[in-house]
PDB file of C-alpha atoms in Angstrom:
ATOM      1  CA  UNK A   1     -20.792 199.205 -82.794  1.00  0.00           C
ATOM      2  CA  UNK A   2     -17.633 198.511 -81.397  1.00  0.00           C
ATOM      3  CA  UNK A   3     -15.393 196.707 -83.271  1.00  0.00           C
ATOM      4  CA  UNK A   4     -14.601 192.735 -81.542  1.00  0.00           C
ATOM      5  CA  UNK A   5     -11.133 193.255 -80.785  1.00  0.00           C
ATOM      6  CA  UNK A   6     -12.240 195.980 -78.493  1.00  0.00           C
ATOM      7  CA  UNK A   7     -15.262 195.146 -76.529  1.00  0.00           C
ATOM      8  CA  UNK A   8     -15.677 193.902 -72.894  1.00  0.00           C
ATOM      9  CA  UNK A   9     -12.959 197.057 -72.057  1.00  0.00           C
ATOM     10  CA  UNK A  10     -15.741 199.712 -70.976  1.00  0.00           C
ATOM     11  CA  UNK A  11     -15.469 201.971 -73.604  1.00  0.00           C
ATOM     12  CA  UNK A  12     -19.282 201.645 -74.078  1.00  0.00           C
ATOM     13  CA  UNK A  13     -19.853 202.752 -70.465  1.00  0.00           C
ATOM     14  CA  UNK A  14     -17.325 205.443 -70.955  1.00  0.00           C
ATOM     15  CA  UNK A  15     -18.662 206.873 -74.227  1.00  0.00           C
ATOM     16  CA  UNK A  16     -22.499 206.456 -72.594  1.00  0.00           C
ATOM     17  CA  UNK A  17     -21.442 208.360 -69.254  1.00  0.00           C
ATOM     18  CA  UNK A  18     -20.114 211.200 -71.113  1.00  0.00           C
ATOM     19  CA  UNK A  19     -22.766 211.529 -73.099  1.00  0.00           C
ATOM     20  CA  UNK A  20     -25.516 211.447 -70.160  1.00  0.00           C
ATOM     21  CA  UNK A  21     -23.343 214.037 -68.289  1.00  0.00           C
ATOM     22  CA  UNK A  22     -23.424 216.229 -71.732  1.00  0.00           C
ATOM     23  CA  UNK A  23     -26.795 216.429 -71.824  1.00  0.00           C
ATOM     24  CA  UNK A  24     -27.739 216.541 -67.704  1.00  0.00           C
ATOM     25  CA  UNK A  25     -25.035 219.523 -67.870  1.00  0.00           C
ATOM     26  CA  UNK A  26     -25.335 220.948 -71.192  1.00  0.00           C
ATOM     27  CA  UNK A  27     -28.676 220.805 -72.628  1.00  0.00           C
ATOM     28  CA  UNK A  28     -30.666 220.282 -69.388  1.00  0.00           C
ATOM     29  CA  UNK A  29     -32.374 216.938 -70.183  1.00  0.00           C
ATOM     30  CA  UNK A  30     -33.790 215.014 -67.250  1.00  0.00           C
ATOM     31  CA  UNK A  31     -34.456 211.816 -68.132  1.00  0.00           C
ATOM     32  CA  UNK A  32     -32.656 209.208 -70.655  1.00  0.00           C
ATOM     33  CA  UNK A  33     -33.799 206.320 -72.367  1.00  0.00           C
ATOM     34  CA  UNK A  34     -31.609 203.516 -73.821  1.00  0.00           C
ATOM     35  CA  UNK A  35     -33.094 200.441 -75.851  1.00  0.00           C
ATOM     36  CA  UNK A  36     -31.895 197.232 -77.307  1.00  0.00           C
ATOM     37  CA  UNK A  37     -32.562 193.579 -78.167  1.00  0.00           C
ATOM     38  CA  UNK A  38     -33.836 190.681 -75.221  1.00  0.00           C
ATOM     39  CA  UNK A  39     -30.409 189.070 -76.336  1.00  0.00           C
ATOM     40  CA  UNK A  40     -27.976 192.221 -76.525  1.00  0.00           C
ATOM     41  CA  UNK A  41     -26.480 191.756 -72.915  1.00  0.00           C
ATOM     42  CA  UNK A  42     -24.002 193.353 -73.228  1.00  0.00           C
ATOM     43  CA  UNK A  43     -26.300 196.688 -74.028  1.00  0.00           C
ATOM     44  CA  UNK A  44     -28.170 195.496 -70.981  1.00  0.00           C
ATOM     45  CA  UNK A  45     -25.091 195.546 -69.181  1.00  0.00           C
ATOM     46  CA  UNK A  46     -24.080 199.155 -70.127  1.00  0.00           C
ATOM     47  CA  UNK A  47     -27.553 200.420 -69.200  1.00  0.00           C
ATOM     48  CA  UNK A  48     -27.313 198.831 -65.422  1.00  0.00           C
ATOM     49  CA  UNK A  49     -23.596 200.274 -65.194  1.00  0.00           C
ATOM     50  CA  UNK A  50     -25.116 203.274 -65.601  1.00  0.00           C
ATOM     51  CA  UNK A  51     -27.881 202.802 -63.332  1.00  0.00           C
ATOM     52  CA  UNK A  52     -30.724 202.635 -65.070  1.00  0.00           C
ATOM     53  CA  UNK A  53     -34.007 201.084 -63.956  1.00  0.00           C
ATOM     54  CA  UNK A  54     -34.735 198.394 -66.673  1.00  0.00           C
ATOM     55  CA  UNK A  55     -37.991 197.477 -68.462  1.00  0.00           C
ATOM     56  CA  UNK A  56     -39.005 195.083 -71.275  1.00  0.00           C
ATOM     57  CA  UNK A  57     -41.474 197.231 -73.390  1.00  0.00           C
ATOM     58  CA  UNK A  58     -44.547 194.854 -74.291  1.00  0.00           C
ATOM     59  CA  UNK A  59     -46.169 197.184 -76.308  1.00  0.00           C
ATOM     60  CA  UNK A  60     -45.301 196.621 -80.516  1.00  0.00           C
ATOM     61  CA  UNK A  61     -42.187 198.248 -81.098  1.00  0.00           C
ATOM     62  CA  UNK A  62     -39.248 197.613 -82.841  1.00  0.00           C
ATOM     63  CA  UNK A  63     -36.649 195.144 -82.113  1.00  0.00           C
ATOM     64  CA  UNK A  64     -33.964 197.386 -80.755  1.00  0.00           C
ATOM     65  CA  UNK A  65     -36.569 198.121 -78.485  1.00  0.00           C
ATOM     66  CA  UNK A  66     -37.924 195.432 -76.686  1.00  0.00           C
ATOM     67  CA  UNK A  67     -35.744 196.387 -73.731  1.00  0.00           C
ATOM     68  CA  UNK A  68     -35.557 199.891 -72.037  1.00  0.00           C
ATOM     69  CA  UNK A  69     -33.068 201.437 -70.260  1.00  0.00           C
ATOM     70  CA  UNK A  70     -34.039 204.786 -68.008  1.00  0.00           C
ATOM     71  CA  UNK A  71     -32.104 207.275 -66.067  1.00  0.00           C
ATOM     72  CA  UNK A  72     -33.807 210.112 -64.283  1.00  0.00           C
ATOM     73  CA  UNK A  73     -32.959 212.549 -61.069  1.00  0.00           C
ATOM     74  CA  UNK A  74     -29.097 213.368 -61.977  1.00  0.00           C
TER      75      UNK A  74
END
């Protein structure tokens, strides 16, 4: 989590970005998946800023994973 004082400034995106370059460039993975919460927008937000296709997972899963986030052909 990121602490209040410092949200809404794209260090989420930033930290996220690196990360999916890391492992595109680093460890060769081709696809990424990112879940959260129906009500975590700002999650949801982070995951379309990094276009990803979005899906709401109906299967029974937990919470954090009701919506899903994925990223393929880098």
């Amino acid at each position: 989590a990121i602490s209040p004082t410092h949200q809404r400034v794209g260090y989420a995106s930033e930290a996220a970005r690196a990360l999916i370059e890391y492992a595109v460039r680093d460890l060769n993975v081709g696809r990424v998946l990112a879940g959260t919460t129906f009500d975590n927008i700002a999650s949801i937000g982070v995951m379309k800023k990094l276009g990803m296709k979005m899906y709401v997972n109906g299967l029974d899963v937990p919470e954090w994973f009701q919506v899903v986030g994925m990223a393929t052909n880098y």
